[in-house]
Coordinates of C-alpha atoms and ligand atoms in Angstrom, one line a residue:
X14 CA 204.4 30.9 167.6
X15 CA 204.1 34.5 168.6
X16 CA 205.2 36.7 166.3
X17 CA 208.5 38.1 168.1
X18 CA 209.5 34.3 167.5
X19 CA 207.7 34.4 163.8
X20 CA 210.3 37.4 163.4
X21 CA 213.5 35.6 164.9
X22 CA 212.4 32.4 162.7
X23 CA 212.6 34.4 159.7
X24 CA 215.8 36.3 161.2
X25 CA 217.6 32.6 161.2
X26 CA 216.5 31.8 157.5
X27 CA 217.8 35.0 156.4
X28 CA 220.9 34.4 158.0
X29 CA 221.1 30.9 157.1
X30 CA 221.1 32.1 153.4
X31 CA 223.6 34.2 153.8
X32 CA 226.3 31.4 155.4
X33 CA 226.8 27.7 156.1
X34 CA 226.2 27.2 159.6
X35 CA 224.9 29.2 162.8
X36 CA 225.2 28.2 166.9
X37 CA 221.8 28.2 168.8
X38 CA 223.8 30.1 171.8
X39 CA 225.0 32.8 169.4
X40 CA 221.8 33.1 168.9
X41 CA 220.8 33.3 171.5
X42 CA 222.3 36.1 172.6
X43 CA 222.2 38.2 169.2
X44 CA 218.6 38.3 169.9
X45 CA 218.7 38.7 173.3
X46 CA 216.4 36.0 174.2
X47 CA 216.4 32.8 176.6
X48 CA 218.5 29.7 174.6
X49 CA 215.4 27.3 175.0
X50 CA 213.3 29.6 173.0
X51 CA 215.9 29.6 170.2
X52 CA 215.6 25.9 170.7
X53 CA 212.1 25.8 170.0
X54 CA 211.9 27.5 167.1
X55 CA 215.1 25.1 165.4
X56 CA 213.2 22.6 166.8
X57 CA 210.0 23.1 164.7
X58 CA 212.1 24.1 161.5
X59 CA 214.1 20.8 162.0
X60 CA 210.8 18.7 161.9
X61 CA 209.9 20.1 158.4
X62 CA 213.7 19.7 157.0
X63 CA 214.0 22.9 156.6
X64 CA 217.2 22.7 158.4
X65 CA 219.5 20.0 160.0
X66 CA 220.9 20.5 163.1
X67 CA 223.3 19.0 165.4
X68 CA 223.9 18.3 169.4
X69 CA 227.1 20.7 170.6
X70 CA 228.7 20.6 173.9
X71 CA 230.5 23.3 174.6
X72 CA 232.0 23.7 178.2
X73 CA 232.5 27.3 179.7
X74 CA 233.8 28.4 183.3
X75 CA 231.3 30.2 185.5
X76 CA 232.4 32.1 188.3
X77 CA 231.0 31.0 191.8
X78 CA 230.0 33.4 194.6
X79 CA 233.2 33.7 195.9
X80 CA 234.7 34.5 192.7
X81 CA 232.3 37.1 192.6
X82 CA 233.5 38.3 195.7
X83 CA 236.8 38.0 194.8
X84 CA 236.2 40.5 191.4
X85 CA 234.6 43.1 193.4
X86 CA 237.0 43.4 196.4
X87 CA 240.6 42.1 195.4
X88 CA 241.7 38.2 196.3
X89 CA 241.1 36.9 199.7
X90 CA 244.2 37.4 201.0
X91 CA 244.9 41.3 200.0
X92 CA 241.8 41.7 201.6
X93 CA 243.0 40.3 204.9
X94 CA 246.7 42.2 204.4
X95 CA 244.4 45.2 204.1
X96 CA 242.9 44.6 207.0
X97 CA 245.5 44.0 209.5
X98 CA 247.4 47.1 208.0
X99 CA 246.4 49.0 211.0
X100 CA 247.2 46.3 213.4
X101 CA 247.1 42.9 214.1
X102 CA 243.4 41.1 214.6
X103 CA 242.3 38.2 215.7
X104 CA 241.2 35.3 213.4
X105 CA 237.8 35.7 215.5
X106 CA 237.6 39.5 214.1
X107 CA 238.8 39.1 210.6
X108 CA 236.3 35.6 210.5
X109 CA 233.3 37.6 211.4
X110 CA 234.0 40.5 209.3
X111 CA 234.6 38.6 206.2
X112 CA 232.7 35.4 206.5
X113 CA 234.2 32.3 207.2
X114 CA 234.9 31.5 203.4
X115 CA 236.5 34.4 202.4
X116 CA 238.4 34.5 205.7
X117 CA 239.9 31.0 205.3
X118 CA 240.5 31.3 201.9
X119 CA 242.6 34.3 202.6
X120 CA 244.1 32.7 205.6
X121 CA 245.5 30.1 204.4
X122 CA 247.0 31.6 200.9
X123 CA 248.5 34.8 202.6
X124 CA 250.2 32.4 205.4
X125 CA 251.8 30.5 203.0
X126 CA 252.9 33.2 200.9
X127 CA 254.5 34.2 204.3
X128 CA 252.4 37.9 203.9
X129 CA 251.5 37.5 207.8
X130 CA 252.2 35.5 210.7
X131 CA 249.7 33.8 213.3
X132 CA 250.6 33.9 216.9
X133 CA 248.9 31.2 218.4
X134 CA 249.5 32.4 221.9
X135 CA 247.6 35.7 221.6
X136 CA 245.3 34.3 218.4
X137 CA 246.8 37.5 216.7
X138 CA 247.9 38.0 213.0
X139 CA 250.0 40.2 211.8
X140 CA 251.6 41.9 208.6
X141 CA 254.3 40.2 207.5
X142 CA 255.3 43.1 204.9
X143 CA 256.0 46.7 204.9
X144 CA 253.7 47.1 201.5
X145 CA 250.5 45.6 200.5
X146 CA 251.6 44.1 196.6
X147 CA 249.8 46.4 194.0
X148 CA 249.3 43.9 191.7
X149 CA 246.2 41.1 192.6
X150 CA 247.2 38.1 190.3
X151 CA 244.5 35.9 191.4
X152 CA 241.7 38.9 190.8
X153 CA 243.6 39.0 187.6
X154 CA 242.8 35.6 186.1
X155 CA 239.4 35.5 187.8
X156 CA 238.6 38.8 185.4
X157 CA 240.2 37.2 182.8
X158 CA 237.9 34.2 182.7
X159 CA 235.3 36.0 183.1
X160 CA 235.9 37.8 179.8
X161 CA 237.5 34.7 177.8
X162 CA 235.2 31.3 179.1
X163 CA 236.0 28.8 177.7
X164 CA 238.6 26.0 180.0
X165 CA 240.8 25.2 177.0
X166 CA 242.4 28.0 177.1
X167 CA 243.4 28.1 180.2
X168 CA 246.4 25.3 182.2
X169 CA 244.3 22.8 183.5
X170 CA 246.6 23.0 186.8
X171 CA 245.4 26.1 187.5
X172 CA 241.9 26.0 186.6
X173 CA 241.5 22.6 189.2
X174 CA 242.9 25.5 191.6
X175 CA 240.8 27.9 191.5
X176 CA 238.0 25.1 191.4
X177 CA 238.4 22.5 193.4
X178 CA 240.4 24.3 195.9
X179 CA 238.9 27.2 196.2
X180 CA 235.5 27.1 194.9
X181 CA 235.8 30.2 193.0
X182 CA 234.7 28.9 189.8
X183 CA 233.1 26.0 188.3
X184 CA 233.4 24.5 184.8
X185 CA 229.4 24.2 183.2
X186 CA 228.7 22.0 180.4
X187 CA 225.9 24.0 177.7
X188 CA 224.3 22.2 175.3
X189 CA 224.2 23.8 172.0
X190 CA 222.8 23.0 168.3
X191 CA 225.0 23.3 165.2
X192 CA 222.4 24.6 162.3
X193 CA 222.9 24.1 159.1
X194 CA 220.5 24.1 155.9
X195 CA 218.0 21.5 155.0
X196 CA 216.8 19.5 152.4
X197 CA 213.6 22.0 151.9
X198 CA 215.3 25.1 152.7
X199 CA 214.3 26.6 149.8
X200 CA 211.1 25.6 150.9
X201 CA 210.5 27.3 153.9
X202 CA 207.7 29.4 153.7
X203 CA 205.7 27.1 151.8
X204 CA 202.5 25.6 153.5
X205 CA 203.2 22.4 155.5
X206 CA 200.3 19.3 155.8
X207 CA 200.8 17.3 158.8
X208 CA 198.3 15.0 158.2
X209 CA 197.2 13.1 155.1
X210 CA 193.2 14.1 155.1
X211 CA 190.2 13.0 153.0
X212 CA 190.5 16.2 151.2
X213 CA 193.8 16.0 150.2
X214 CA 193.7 12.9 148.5
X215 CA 190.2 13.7 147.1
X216 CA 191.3 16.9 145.3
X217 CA 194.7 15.5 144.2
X218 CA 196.4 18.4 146.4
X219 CA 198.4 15.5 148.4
X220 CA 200.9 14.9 145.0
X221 CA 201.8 18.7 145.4
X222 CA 202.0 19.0 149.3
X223 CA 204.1 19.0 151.3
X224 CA 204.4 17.1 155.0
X225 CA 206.2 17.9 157.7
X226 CA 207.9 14.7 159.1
X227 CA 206.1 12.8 162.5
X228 CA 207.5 13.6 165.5
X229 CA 208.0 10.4 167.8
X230 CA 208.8 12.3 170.8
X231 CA 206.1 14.8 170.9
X232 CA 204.3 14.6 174.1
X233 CA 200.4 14.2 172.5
X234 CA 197.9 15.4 174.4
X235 CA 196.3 14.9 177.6
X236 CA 194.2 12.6 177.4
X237 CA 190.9 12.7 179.5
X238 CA 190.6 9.1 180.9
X239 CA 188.6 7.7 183.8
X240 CA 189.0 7.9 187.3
X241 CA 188.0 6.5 190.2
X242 CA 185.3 8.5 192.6
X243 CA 187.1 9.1 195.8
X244 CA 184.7 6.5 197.6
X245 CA 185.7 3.6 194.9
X246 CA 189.4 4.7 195.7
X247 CA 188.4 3.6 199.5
X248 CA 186.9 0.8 198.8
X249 CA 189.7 -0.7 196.2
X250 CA 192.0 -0.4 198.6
X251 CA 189.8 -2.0 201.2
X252 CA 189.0 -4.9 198.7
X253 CA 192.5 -5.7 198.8
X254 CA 193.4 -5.3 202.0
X255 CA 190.3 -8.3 202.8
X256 CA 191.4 -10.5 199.7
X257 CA 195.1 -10.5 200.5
X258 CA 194.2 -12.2 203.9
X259 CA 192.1 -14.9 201.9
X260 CA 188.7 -13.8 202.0
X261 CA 185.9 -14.4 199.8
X262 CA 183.8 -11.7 198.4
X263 CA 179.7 -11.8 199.1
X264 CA 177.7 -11.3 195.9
X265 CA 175.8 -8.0 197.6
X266 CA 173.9 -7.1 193.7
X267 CA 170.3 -7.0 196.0
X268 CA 169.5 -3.6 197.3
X269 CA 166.3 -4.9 197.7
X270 CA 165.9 -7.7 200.5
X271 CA 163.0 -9.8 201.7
X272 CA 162.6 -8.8 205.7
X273 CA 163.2 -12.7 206.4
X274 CA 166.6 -12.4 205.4
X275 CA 167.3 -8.8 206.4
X276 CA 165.5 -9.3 210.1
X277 CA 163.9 -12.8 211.2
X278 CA 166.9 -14.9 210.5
X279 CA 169.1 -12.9 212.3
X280 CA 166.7 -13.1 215.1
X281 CA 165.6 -9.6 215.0
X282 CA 161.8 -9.6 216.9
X283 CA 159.7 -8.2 214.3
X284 CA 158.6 -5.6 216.8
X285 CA 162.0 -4.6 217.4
X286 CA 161.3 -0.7 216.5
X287 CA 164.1 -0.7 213.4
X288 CA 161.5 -3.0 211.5
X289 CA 159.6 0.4 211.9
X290 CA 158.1 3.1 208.7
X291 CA 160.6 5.5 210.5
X292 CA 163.6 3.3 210.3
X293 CA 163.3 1.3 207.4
X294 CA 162.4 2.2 203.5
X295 CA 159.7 -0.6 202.8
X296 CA 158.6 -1.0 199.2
X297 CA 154.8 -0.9 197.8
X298 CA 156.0 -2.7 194.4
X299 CA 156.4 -5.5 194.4
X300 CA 155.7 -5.7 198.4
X301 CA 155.9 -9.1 199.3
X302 CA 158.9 -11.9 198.3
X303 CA 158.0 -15.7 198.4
X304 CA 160.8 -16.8 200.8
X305 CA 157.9 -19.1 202.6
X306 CA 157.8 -20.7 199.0
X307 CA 161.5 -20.9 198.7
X308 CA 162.9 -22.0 201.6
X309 CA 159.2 -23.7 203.7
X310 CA 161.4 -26.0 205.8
X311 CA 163.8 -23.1 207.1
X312 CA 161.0 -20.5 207.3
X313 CA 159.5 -22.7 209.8
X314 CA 162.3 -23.4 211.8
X315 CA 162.6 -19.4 212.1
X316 CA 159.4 -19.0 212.6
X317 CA 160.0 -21.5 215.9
X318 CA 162.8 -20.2 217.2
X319 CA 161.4 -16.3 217.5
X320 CA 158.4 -17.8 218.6
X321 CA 159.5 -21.0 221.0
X322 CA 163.0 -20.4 221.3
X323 CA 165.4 -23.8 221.5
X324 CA 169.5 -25.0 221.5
X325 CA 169.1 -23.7 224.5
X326 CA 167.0 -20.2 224.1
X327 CA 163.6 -19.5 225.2
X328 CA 163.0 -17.0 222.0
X329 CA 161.2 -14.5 222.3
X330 CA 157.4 -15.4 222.8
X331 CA 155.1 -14.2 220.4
X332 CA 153.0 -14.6 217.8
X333 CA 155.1 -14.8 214.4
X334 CA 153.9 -13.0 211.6
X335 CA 154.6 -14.6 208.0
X336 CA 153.2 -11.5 206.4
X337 CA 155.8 -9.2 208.3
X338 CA 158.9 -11.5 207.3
X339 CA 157.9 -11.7 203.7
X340 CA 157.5 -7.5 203.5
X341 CA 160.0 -6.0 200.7
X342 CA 162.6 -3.5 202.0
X343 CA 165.3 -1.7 201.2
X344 CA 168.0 -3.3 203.0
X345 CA 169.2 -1.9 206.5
X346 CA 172.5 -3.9 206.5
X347 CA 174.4 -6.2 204.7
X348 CA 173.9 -9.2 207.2
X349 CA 171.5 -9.9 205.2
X350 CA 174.1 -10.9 202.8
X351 CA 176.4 -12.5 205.4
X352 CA 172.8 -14.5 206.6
X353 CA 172.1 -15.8 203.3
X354 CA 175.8 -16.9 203.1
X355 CA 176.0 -19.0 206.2
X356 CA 172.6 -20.7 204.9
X357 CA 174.1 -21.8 201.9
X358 CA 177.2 -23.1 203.7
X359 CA 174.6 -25.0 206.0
X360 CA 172.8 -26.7 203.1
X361 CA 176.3 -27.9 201.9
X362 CA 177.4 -28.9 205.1
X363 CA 173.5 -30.9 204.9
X364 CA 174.5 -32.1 201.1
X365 CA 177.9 -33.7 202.2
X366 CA 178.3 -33.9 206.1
X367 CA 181.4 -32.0 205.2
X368 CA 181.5 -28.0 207.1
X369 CA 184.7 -25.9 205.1
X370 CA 185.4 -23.0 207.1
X371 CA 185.0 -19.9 205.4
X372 CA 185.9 -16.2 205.6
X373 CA 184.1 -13.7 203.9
X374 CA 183.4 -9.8 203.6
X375 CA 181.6 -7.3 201.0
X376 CA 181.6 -3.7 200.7
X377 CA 177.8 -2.4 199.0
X378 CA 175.1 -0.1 199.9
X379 CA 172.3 0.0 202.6
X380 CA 169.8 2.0 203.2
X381 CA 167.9 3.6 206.3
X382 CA 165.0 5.7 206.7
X383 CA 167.2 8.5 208.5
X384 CA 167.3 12.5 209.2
X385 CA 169.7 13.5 207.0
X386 CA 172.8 15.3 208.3
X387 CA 176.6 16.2 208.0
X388 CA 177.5 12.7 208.8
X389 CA 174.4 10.9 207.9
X390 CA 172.4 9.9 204.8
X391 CA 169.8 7.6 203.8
X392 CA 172.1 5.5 201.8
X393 CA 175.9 4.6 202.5
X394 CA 178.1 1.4 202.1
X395 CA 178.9 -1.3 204.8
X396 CA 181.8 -3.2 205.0
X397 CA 180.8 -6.4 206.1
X398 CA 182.4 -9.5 206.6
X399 CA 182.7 -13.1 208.7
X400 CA 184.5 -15.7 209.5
X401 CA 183.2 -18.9 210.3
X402 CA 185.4 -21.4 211.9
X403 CA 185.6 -24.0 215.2
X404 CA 186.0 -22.5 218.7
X405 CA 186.2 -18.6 217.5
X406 CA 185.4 -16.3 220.2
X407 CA 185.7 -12.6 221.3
X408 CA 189.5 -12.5 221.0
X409 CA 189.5 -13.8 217.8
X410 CA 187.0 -11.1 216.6
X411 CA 188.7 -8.0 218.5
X412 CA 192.3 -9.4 217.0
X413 CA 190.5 -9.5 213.4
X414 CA 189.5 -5.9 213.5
X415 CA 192.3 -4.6 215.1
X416 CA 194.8 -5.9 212.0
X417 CA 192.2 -4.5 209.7
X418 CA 192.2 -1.0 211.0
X419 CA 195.6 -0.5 211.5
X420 CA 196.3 -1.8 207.6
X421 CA 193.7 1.3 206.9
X422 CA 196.4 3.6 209.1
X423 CA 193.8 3.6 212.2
X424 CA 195.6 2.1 215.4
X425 CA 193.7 3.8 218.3
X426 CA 190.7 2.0 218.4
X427 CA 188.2 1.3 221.5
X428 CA 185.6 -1.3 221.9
X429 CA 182.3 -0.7 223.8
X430 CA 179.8 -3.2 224.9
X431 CA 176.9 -3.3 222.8
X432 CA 173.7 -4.7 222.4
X433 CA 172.2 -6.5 218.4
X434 CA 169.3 -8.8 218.4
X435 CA 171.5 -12.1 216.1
X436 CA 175.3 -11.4 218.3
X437 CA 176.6 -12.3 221.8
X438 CA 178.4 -10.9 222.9
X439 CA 178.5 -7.6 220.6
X440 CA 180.9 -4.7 220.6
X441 CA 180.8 -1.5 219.0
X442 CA 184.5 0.1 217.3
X443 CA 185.6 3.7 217.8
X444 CA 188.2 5.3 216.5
X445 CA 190.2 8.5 217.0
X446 CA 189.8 10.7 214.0
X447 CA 193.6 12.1 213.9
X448 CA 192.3 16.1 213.5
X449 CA 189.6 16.2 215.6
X450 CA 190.5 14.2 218.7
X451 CA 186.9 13.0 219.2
X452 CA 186.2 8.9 219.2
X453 CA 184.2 8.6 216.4
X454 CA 182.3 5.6 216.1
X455 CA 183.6 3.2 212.9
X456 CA 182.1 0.0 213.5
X457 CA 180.0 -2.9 215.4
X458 CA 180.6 -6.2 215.7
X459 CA 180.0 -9.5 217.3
X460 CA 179.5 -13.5 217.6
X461 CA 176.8 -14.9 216.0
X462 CA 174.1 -16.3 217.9
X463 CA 173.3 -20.1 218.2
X464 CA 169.6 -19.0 217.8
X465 CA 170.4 -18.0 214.1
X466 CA 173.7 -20.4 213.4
X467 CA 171.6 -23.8 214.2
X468 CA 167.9 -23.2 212.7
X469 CA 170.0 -22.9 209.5
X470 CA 171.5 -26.5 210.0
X471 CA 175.0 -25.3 210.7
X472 CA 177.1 -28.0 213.3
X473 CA 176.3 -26.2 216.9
X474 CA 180.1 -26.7 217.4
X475 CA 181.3 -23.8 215.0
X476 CA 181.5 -20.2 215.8
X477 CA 180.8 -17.2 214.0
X478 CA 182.7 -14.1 214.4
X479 CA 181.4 -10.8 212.3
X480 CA 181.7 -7.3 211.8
X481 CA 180.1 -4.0 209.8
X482 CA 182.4 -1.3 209.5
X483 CA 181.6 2.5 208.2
X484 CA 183.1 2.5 204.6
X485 CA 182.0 6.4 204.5
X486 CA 183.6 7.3 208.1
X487 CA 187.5 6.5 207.6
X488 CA 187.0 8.1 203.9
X489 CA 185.6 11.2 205.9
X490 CA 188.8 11.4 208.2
X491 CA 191.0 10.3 205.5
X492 CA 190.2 13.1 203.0
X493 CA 189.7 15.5 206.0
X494 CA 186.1 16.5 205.3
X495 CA 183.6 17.1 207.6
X496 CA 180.5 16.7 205.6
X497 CA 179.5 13.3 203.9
X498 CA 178.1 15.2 201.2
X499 CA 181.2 16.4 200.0
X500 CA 181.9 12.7 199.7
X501 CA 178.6 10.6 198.4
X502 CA 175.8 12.3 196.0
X503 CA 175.1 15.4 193.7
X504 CA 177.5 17.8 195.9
X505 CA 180.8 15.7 195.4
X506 CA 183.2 17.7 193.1
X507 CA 184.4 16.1 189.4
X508 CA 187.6 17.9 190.3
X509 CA 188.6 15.4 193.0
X510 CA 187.8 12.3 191.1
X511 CA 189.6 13.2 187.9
X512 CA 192.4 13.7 190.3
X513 CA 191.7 10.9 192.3
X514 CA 194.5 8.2 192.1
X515 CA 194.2 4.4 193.5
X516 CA 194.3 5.7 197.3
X517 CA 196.4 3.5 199.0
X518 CA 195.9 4.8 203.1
X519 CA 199.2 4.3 204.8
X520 CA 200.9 6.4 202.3
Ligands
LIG4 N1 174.6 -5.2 211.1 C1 175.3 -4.4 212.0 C2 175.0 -2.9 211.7 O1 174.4 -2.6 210.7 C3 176.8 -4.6 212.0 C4 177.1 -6.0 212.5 C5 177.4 -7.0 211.6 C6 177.1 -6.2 213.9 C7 177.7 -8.2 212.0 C8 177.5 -7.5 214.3 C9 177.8 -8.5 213.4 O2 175.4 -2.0 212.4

């Protein structure tokens, strides 16, 4: 409390002393000061008991603008009799010079008080009367209630008059507090506790003390609770818009990946130059997995297919390294995830000569050897995803991706023919970012290839239809930034993620 309200506080006890019950609006206006602050102040006083105080509505008239009007310059239609007493005008002339309320207003009382007359002919009005009345009634009452406001006092006839048909007042309702003493008046400037602490009970003080009384509607603090990075706000949103449709999410918890599953099973040469130092993290500890241990049978068939070809492929003829496929990497893509999925569903369909179509998708990091730039970084997050079905094919896919993006709020998309070692055919997916007009590339996308479905064992009769979207990309246009560092790593500002609220794109 500051202490011009310390000095009103003590202002009201003194008076509260001296009689049995003050207004807040009295108040209010004794100490010249706004009514809530005069609330405030009973408030806190209230909580301690110090006094008791009760709700009061109180109604008072107000006088509208053209009340105002009418106060300052006589009722509407002396104004107008005024007017025309140096000849007759037209409604056009006395409309723009008063305003179309006041004019009306005027009009309309002053005809039927038979003070002019309208010619309709010649849209003329004239003075009905040799003198302009001295007396202004209407102003009258209008000052009147201005200096005495409160309705009761007034005939209600009258008062729905001058409000509802003429708007020159309205009738307010104020809230107001009754105050009366307390049951610790007397105790006013004692100390108050307001909680019961160690101390207190410690030193016996507590017996002596006295507590001012909880207050259940107190706001509490703000409290400073988590919040979602701006990137996780993306990706919840995108989570849901994949799990509504009925997919399944990947388990993506490897960063690091065996080259076998990241590269040779997707039929990826392994002198295609992405398996190169400059493309590709590779790791020195531990840097070799055991996939030939783990899966001998499979490895093989790989092994045959980039080497020999067959199902109808010629491969790619040469020499296949086990070393390179068994090199430890950072993974480039999560089709390595979608590549390890499709095996397992291959060794079930093995198991139980049952195939269950499947649809699945995961959102998690990769990693690439890359030059670092506004829209590039060594790490970002794929959105990956599949569906494996009978007789899928290119319009299926294209369909797929269009319902995605246009649930992310994206519907001008394009599709370019493209070109990836394990899909045929492939397309890339642009999109229009909405600010700068430019097709920005979001996406790329494709049909498996039988060359990595069938060494896994899956029935040459199903179809694979799969994608990897940008995660960082429609974030980017979506917050409106153009640097992904504002977005991903040390740069991002806390500021936007403790403001961050589940980011839901087509709102
Ligand atoms: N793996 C591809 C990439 O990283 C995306 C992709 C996934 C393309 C599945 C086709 C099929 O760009």
């Amino acid at each position: 409390m500051d202490s011009q309200q310390e000095k009103i506080r003590q202002e009201i006890l003194s008076k509260l002393s001296k009689t049995e019950t003050l207004n807040s609006e009295d108040l209010s206006k004794e100490f010249n000061v706004d009514h809530q602050i005069i609330v405030g102040i009973i408030k806190s006083l209230e909580i301690k008991e110090i006094i008791s105080i009760s709700k009061l509505e109180k109604k008072e008239i107000s006088l509208l603008e053209n009340g105002k009007n009418c106060i300052e310059k006589g009722s509407p239609n002396i104004q107008i009799l005024k007017e025309i007493k140096s000849g007759p005008k037209t409604k056009k002339e006395l409309n723009d010079f008063f305003g179309k309320e006041i004019f009306s207003h005027g009009f309309s009382m002053a005809m039927k008080s038979k003070e002019i007359t309208y010619d309709k002919k010649t849209d003329l009005i004239t003075l009905n009367i040799p003198e302009i009345p001295k007396n202004d009634e209407f102003q009258e009452k209008l000052l009147q209630m201005q200096k005495e406001n409160d309705p009761e006092k007034y005939d209600q006839k009258l008062l729905k008059d001058y409000q509802k048909n003429h708007k020159f007042i309205t009738i307010q309702t104020l809230k107001t507090f009754q105050i009366s003493k307390g049951k610790n008046f007397n105790d006013a400037n004692t100390k108050f506790e307001t909680d019961l602490t160690t101390e207190l009970l410690i030193d016996g003080k507590w017996e002596k003390s006295k507590f001012s009384k909880y207050n259940y509607n107190a706001l509490g603090k703000e409290t400073n609770n988590g919040a979602l990075h701006r990137l996780l706000c993306v990706r919840e949103q995108i989570r849901s818009i994949f799990l509504e449709q009925g997919f399944e999410e990947m388990p993506t918890n490897n960063w690091v990946e065996s080259s076998f599953w990241n590269f040779d099973t997707l039929f990826q040469p392994q002198q295609h130059p992405s398996r190169d130092m400059h493309d590709t993290f590779f790791l020195s500890k531990p840097a070799r997995s055991h996939c030939q241990k783990i899966y001998p049978d499979y490895f093989e068939r790989v092994k045959d297919v980039h080497e020999k070809g067959g199902y109808g492929s010629i491969g790619w003829q040469y020499k296949w390294s086990y070393d390179e496929a068994e090199k430890n990497i950072l993974r480039t893509h999560t089709t390595a995830v979608s590549s390890r999925m499709l095996f397992l569903m291959a060794e079930e369909f093995k198991k139980t000569g049952k195939f269950t179509p499947k649809k699945y998708f995961s959102i998690d990091r990769v990693f690439r050897n890359e030059s670092l730039d506004n829209t590039h970084l060594a790490e970002f997050h794929q959105i990956e995803g599949f569906i494996c079905d009978y007789n899928l094919g290119l319009g299926h896919l294209l369909g797929t991706i269009e319902s995605y993006f246009k649930k992310l709020g994206l519907d001008k998309l394009r599709f370019k023919p493209a070109y990836n070692p394990y899909t045929e055919p492939s397309c890339e997916i642009f999109a229009l970012h909405p600010n700068t007009k430019k097709w920005v590339e979001i996406g790329n996308s494709g049909v498996f290839r039988p060359e990595m479905l069938e060494p896994m064992g899956l029935p040459s009769n199903i179809s694979v239809i799969a994608w990897g979207f940008s995660l960082e990309r429609p974030a980017m246009i979506h917050y409106h930034l153009n640097n992904i560092r504002e977005l991903f790593g040390h740069e991002v500002n806390i500021k936007h993620t403790q403001d961050a609220s589940i980011y839901y794109f087509n709102e």
